[in-house]
XYZ file of C-alpha atoms in Angstrom:
370
model
C -6.703 -22.554 22.199
C -7.755 -19.706 19.966
C -10.526 -20.331 17.508
C -12.510 -17.791 15.539
C -14.094 -20.107 13.027
C -17.851 -19.708 13.312
C -20.517 -21.854 11.718
C -23.817 -20.252 10.773
C -26.901 -22.453 10.606
C -29.069 -19.898 8.807
C -28.283 -17.080 6.367
C -30.068 -14.629 8.655
C -27.427 -15.104 11.335
C -24.868 -14.002 8.788
C -26.820 -10.775 8.406
C -26.612 -10.163 12.156
C -22.852 -10.728 12.195
C -21.832 -8.808 9.095
C -24.211 -5.873 9.396
C -23.384 -5.522 13.070
C -19.677 -5.600 12.310
C -20.013 -3.031 9.538
C -21.991 -0.648 11.737
C -19.598 -1.002 14.669
C -16.588 -0.449 12.460
C -18.260 2.468 10.718
C -18.491 4.177 14.090
C -15.087 3.144 15.376
C -13.099 3.409 12.145
C -11.621 -0.030 12.780
C -10.998 -1.006 9.187
C -7.561 -0.454 7.746
C -8.934 2.089 5.323
C -11.120 5.074 6.233
C -14.332 4.261 8.079
C -17.241 2.877 6.102
C -20.469 4.900 5.860
C -23.401 3.484 7.796
C -25.680 1.214 5.807
C -28.511 3.111 4.219
C -31.970 2.167 5.570
C -33.022 0.680 2.241
C -29.939 -1.560 2.257
C -30.552 -2.650 5.832
C -34.120 -3.609 4.942
C -33.037 -5.460 1.805
C -30.287 -7.344 3.614
C -32.525 -8.297 6.518
C -35.121 -9.778 4.175
C -32.519 -11.421 1.943
C -30.687 -13.142 4.776
C -34.005 -14.409 6.128
C -34.216 -16.681 3.058
C -33.583 -20.368 3.655
C -30.927 -21.181 1.048
C -27.840 -19.580 -0.453
C -29.490 -19.482 -3.865
C -32.558 -17.763 -2.429
C -30.426 -15.160 -0.674
C -28.597 -14.403 -3.909
C -31.820 -14.272 -5.929
C -33.454 -11.878 -3.463
C -30.513 -9.475 -3.634
C -30.439 -9.558 -7.421
C -34.213 -9.082 -7.756
C -34.271 -6.022 -5.509
C -30.949 -4.383 -6.334
C -32.361 -2.112 -9.041
C -34.948 -0.683 -6.644
C -32.319 0.771 -4.312
C -32.389 4.581 -4.275
C -28.859 5.454 -5.333
C -25.497 4.151 -6.492
C -23.964 4.092 -3.018
C -26.815 1.892 -1.785
C -26.111 -0.521 -4.630
C -22.429 -0.541 -3.664
C -23.323 -1.400 -0.080
C -25.762 -4.136 -1.092
C -23.332 -5.749 -3.540
C -20.565 -5.606 -0.940
C -22.806 -7.375 1.569
C -23.649 -10.025 -1.015
C -19.951 -10.407 -1.864
C -19.139 -11.003 1.800
C -21.917 -13.576 1.994
C -20.735 -15.364 -1.158
C -17.203 -15.475 0.189
C -18.530 -16.781 3.497
C -20.021 -19.703 1.567
C -16.938 -20.313 -0.548
C -18.468 -19.003 -3.771
C -15.404 -17.002 -4.716
C -16.221 -16.316 -8.353
C -19.630 -14.952 -7.335
C -17.990 -12.826 -4.641
C -15.487 -11.421 -7.134
C -18.303 -10.601 -9.560
C -20.177 -8.745 -6.810
C -17.119 -6.694 -5.898
C -16.520 -5.774 -9.533
C -20.130 -4.752 -10.003
C -19.954 -2.689 -6.829
C -16.854 -0.967 -8.212
C -18.834 -0.104 -11.323
C -21.326 1.845 -9.218
C -18.734 3.507 -6.969
C -17.675 6.999 -7.986
C -15.202 7.492 -5.128
C -11.578 6.466 -4.741
C -12.827 3.300 -3.004
C -13.577 1.852 -6.411
C -9.992 0.594 -6.477
C -10.409 -0.978 -3.033
C -13.431 -2.911 -4.281
C -11.518 -4.159 -7.315
C -8.700 -5.273 -5.020
C -11.279 -7.084 -2.890
C -12.234 -8.920 -6.070
C -8.587 -9.875 -6.573
C -8.397 -11.111 -2.994
C -11.316 -13.517 -3.372
C -10.041 -14.698 -6.759
C -6.743 -15.560 -5.082
C -8.572 -17.330 -2.263
C -10.448 -19.344 -4.864
C -7.387 -20.225 -6.909
C -8.533 -18.301 -10.003
C -5.062 -17.113 -10.889
C -5.701 -16.164 -14.506
C -8.583 -13.915 -13.500
C -6.590 -12.472 -10.602
C -3.649 -11.708 -12.904
C -5.873 -10.038 -15.472
C -7.643 -7.882 -12.893
C -4.381 -6.922 -11.207
C -3.044 -5.746 -14.574
C -6.184 -3.678 -15.086
C -5.835 -2.098 -11.655
C -2.101 -1.483 -11.971
C -2.576 0.414 -15.218
C -4.504 3.086 -13.312
C -2.206 3.282 -10.268
C 0.890 5.384 -9.667
C 3.982 3.231 -9.320
C 4.755 4.459 -5.840
C 5.188 2.781 -2.475
C 3.404 5.795 -1.013
C 0.133 4.819 -2.668
C -1.814 2.383 -0.431
C -3.552 0.718 -3.354
C -0.251 0.198 -5.143
C 1.152 -1.500 -2.014
C -1.857 -3.763 -1.699
C -1.764 -4.699 -5.379
C 1.974 -5.375 -5.146
C 1.507 -7.737 -2.216
C -1.344 -9.570 -3.931
C 0.795 -9.969 -7.026
C 3.568 -11.664 -5.053
C 1.070 -14.183 -3.689
C -0.222 -14.720 -7.188
C 3.313 -15.418 -8.377
C 3.874 -17.899 -5.576
C 0.691 -19.759 -6.383
C 1.844 -19.948 -9.997
C 5.103 -21.573 -8.905
C 7.194 -18.440 -9.469
C 8.932 -18.310 -6.117
C 12.084 -17.232 -7.969
C 10.391 -13.901 -8.662
C 8.096 -13.663 -5.663
C 10.446 -14.389 -2.756
C 12.942 -11.588 -3.541
C 10.034 -9.130 -3.849
C 8.465 -10.277 -0.588
C 11.818 -10.069 1.170
C 12.308 -6.531 -0.131
C 8.843 -5.484 1.040
C 9.564 -6.779 4.554
C 12.434 -4.276 4.692
C 10.400 -1.288 3.519
C 8.693 0.875 6.107
C 5.941 1.752 3.631
C 4.858 -1.907 3.666
C 4.873 -2.211 7.460
C 1.134 -2.947 7.601
C 1.813 -6.070 5.526
C 4.975 -7.200 7.317
C 3.313 -9.867 9.497
C 1.617 -11.423 6.467
C 4.754 -11.263 4.347
C 6.994 -12.695 7.055
C 4.501 -15.494 7.530
C 4.556 -16.117 3.784
C 8.350 -16.427 3.749
C 8.174 -18.940 6.581
C 5.326 -20.827 4.919
C 7.001 -21.301 1.551
C 10.663 -21.498 2.547
C 10.794 -22.313 6.238
C 12.652 -19.007 6.577
C 13.944 -19.032 10.165
C 14.868 -15.336 10.138
C 11.339 -14.428 9.038
C 9.897 -16.641 11.772
C 12.034 -15.123 14.504
C 11.285 -11.598 13.373
C 7.579 -12.397 13.268
C 7.634 -13.812 16.791
C 9.715 -10.921 18.125
C 8.000 -7.969 16.456
C 4.415 -9.244 16.185
C 4.029 -11.786 19.017
C 0.321 -11.095 19.531
C -0.592 -11.464 15.859
C -2.454 -14.369 14.313
C 0.520 -15.035 12.037
C 2.781 -15.604 15.029
C 0.147 -17.871 16.524
C 0.112 -19.907 13.312
C 3.911 -20.138 13.306
C 4.201 -21.312 16.903
C 1.269 -23.703 16.643
C -1.201 -21.917 18.897
C -3.586 -21.981 15.940
C -3.479 -23.744 12.606
C -4.265 -22.326 9.208
C -7.324 -23.947 7.755
C -7.076 -25.246 4.195
C -8.218 -23.043 1.356
C -7.572 -23.231 -2.342
C -5.161 -20.315 -2.131
C -2.875 -21.781 0.525
C -3.044 -25.278 -0.909
C -1.696 -23.941 -4.194
C 1.317 -22.550 -2.355
C 4.571 -24.477 -2.076
C 4.764 -25.369 1.602
C 7.843 -25.948 3.707
C 8.060 -28.894 6.062
C 8.415 -26.467 8.954
C 5.046 -24.963 8.147
C 3.474 -28.411 8.398
C 4.711 -29.197 11.894
C 2.588 -27.955 14.796
C 4.376 -26.690 17.855
C 4.671 -28.910 20.895
C 1.441 -29.058 22.814
C -0.701 -27.914 19.903
C -3.199 -30.033 18.020
C -4.138 -30.121 14.389
C -7.700 -29.399 15.339
C -6.925 -25.899 16.587
C -8.295 -23.582 13.981
C -8.505 -19.922 13.323
C -9.736 -17.278 10.998
C -8.535 -13.727 10.939
C -10.779 -10.703 10.774
C -10.978 -8.599 7.642
C -8.651 -5.719 8.363
C -7.028 -5.344 4.986
C -3.481 -6.463 5.757
C -2.247 -9.610 7.403
C -5.760 -10.936 7.658
C -5.931 -11.076 3.897
C -2.830 -13.215 3.675
C -3.815 -15.665 6.361
C -7.355 -15.585 5.121
C -6.740 -18.913 6.481
C -9.977 -19.803 5.016
C -12.353 -18.777 7.441
C -15.712 -20.301 7.565
C -15.990 -17.014 5.756
C -13.659 -18.551 3.203
C -15.647 -21.742 3.519
C -12.898 -24.053 2.354
C -15.390 -26.854 2.769
C -17.400 -25.601 -0.196
C -14.865 -24.565 -2.820
C -13.544 -25.657 -6.132
C -10.910 -27.926 -7.299
C -9.529 -31.170 -8.389
C -5.968 -31.671 -7.206
C -3.597 -28.764 -6.906
C -4.948 -26.813 -9.879
C -8.654 -26.574 -9.093
C -11.427 -26.278 -11.604
C -14.714 -24.948 -10.362
C -17.980 -26.890 -10.426
C -20.647 -25.764 -12.829
C -22.528 -22.631 -11.919
C -25.073 -23.215 -9.221
C -23.502 -26.497 -8.069
C -20.940 -25.148 -5.614
C -22.987 -25.792 -2.510
C -24.645 -29.012 -3.749
C -21.728 -30.930 -5.291
C -20.289 -33.788 -3.248
C -16.517 -34.149 -2.970
C -14.791 -37.219 -4.354
C -11.610 -36.737 -2.289
C -10.294 -34.656 0.596
C -6.871 -33.078 0.305
C -4.880 -32.817 3.521
C -1.496 -31.693 2.276
C 0.334 -30.327 -0.757
C 4.126 -30.482 -0.649
C 7.197 -29.806 -2.703
C 9.084 -32.481 -0.753
C 7.845 -36.047 -1.009
C 8.999 -37.096 2.449
C 6.603 -34.623 4.050
C 3.727 -36.086 2.055
C 4.798 -39.584 3.078
C 4.999 -38.553 6.738
C 1.433 -37.256 6.645
C 0.262 -40.388 4.835
C 1.872 -42.552 7.527
C 0.152 -40.550 10.243
C -3.199 -40.980 8.483
C -2.658 -44.736 8.176
C -2.025 -44.964 11.913
C -5.473 -43.458 12.422
C -7.058 -46.002 10.064
C -7.436 -43.810 6.994
C -6.359 -44.848 3.485
C -4.346 -41.978 2.002
C -3.239 -41.547 -1.583
C -0.210 -39.510 -2.655
C -0.772 -37.884 -6.035
C 2.058 -36.314 -8.002
C 1.429 -33.157 -10.013
C 3.929 -31.481 -12.326
C 3.698 -27.736 -12.839
C 4.663 -26.084 -16.154
C 7.981 -25.136 -14.563
C 8.814 -28.822 -14.200
C 8.507 -28.802 -10.418
C 6.703 -31.842 -9.013
C 4.339 -31.445 -6.053
C 2.818 -34.148 -3.889
C -0.807 -33.978 -2.757
C -2.070 -36.182 0.078
C -5.671 -37.278 -0.535
C -8.284 -39.423 1.189
C -11.231 -40.733 -0.816
C -14.795 -39.905 0.174
C -16.630 -42.917 1.607
C -20.041 -44.343 0.781
C -21.606 -42.737 3.833
C -20.403 -39.308 2.721
C -18.981 -38.492 6.128
C -15.255 -38.731 5.472
C -14.801 -34.983 5.970
C -16.342 -35.230 9.438
C -14.243 -38.292 10.287
C -11.062 -36.480 9.307
C -12.071 -33.435 11.309
C -12.864 -35.580 14.355
C -9.402 -37.114 14.026
C -7.831 -33.668 14.166
C -7.244 -32.981 10.458
C -8.293 -29.997 8.400
C -9.191 -31.317 4.968
C -9.977 -29.539 1.714
C -12.761 -31.114 -0.422
C -11.924 -32.039 -3.997
C -14.942 -32.007 -6.283
C -15.365 -34.156 -9.408
């Protein structure tokens, strides 16, 4: 079993992980884009003290209070990027997007666009499609329309996922299919092939993924070696029945997250603990975020375990849940296009431990907040 989903008991441990990863990758050039500069000493000191705070709110407050005292713009970029990663880790996607945008405002290099695209990525993960669409339009206006431009390619891929989440598979699927045939988009091919399989049960995409990228996390998700954890982004996607069925010998409790490498990892973003699906937004398939400051304190009213275009798949999951002594509800939701989707929900119990019970039974469940 492959599992990369880590739980962090204290914010300070997050500092150890993320700062260590950034410094290692700065030396090795392991990110998809050019290597990151080492953290400035002032940023290291700020981050170390911030992540020593006891609560998410205290971490955020410490960063904000001390940001202005940093010595230069690049230090502010680094600090805001660290805070964005931390907010994403805790499922606070709107806060993460705001941090990335603010960081972009301080950046005077060509990486400003990368930071804005990071903001788009977390908006997509959080289901904020209107904001993602608006920011993508802003970015696209400043980009050359050329497959040779790496930022154009990344924006194009994000836009197809945005279209899918908005129930525009009629536009998105042909674009995704075309990108899987373009060499310029090769870095995104595993993610795009996975997407085609996820939304359409595309057998050709699956076979190509398994043949050409057998060691990738996407292939592992397709063959059932790992499962994609629920996040707002993937729950908003139409999902084929094939994508729901684990491979023989696998279990629903096998989980994974993919590292941030700028390509396939962003698609699968499979809601890492770094995506913290257990702390995000939403009521039903079109989530609305809790009031500011309540994201980590609000208690869910339901847990969503599936979201399907085909009712029989929802019914099959509900039957499986009933066999394990849960009481599922199937909720219908009609999109503006007229397409009806079926969400499988289980109500929170009086003890407040339904999420743990579902997890112990082998289910990955997405919390639905009032």
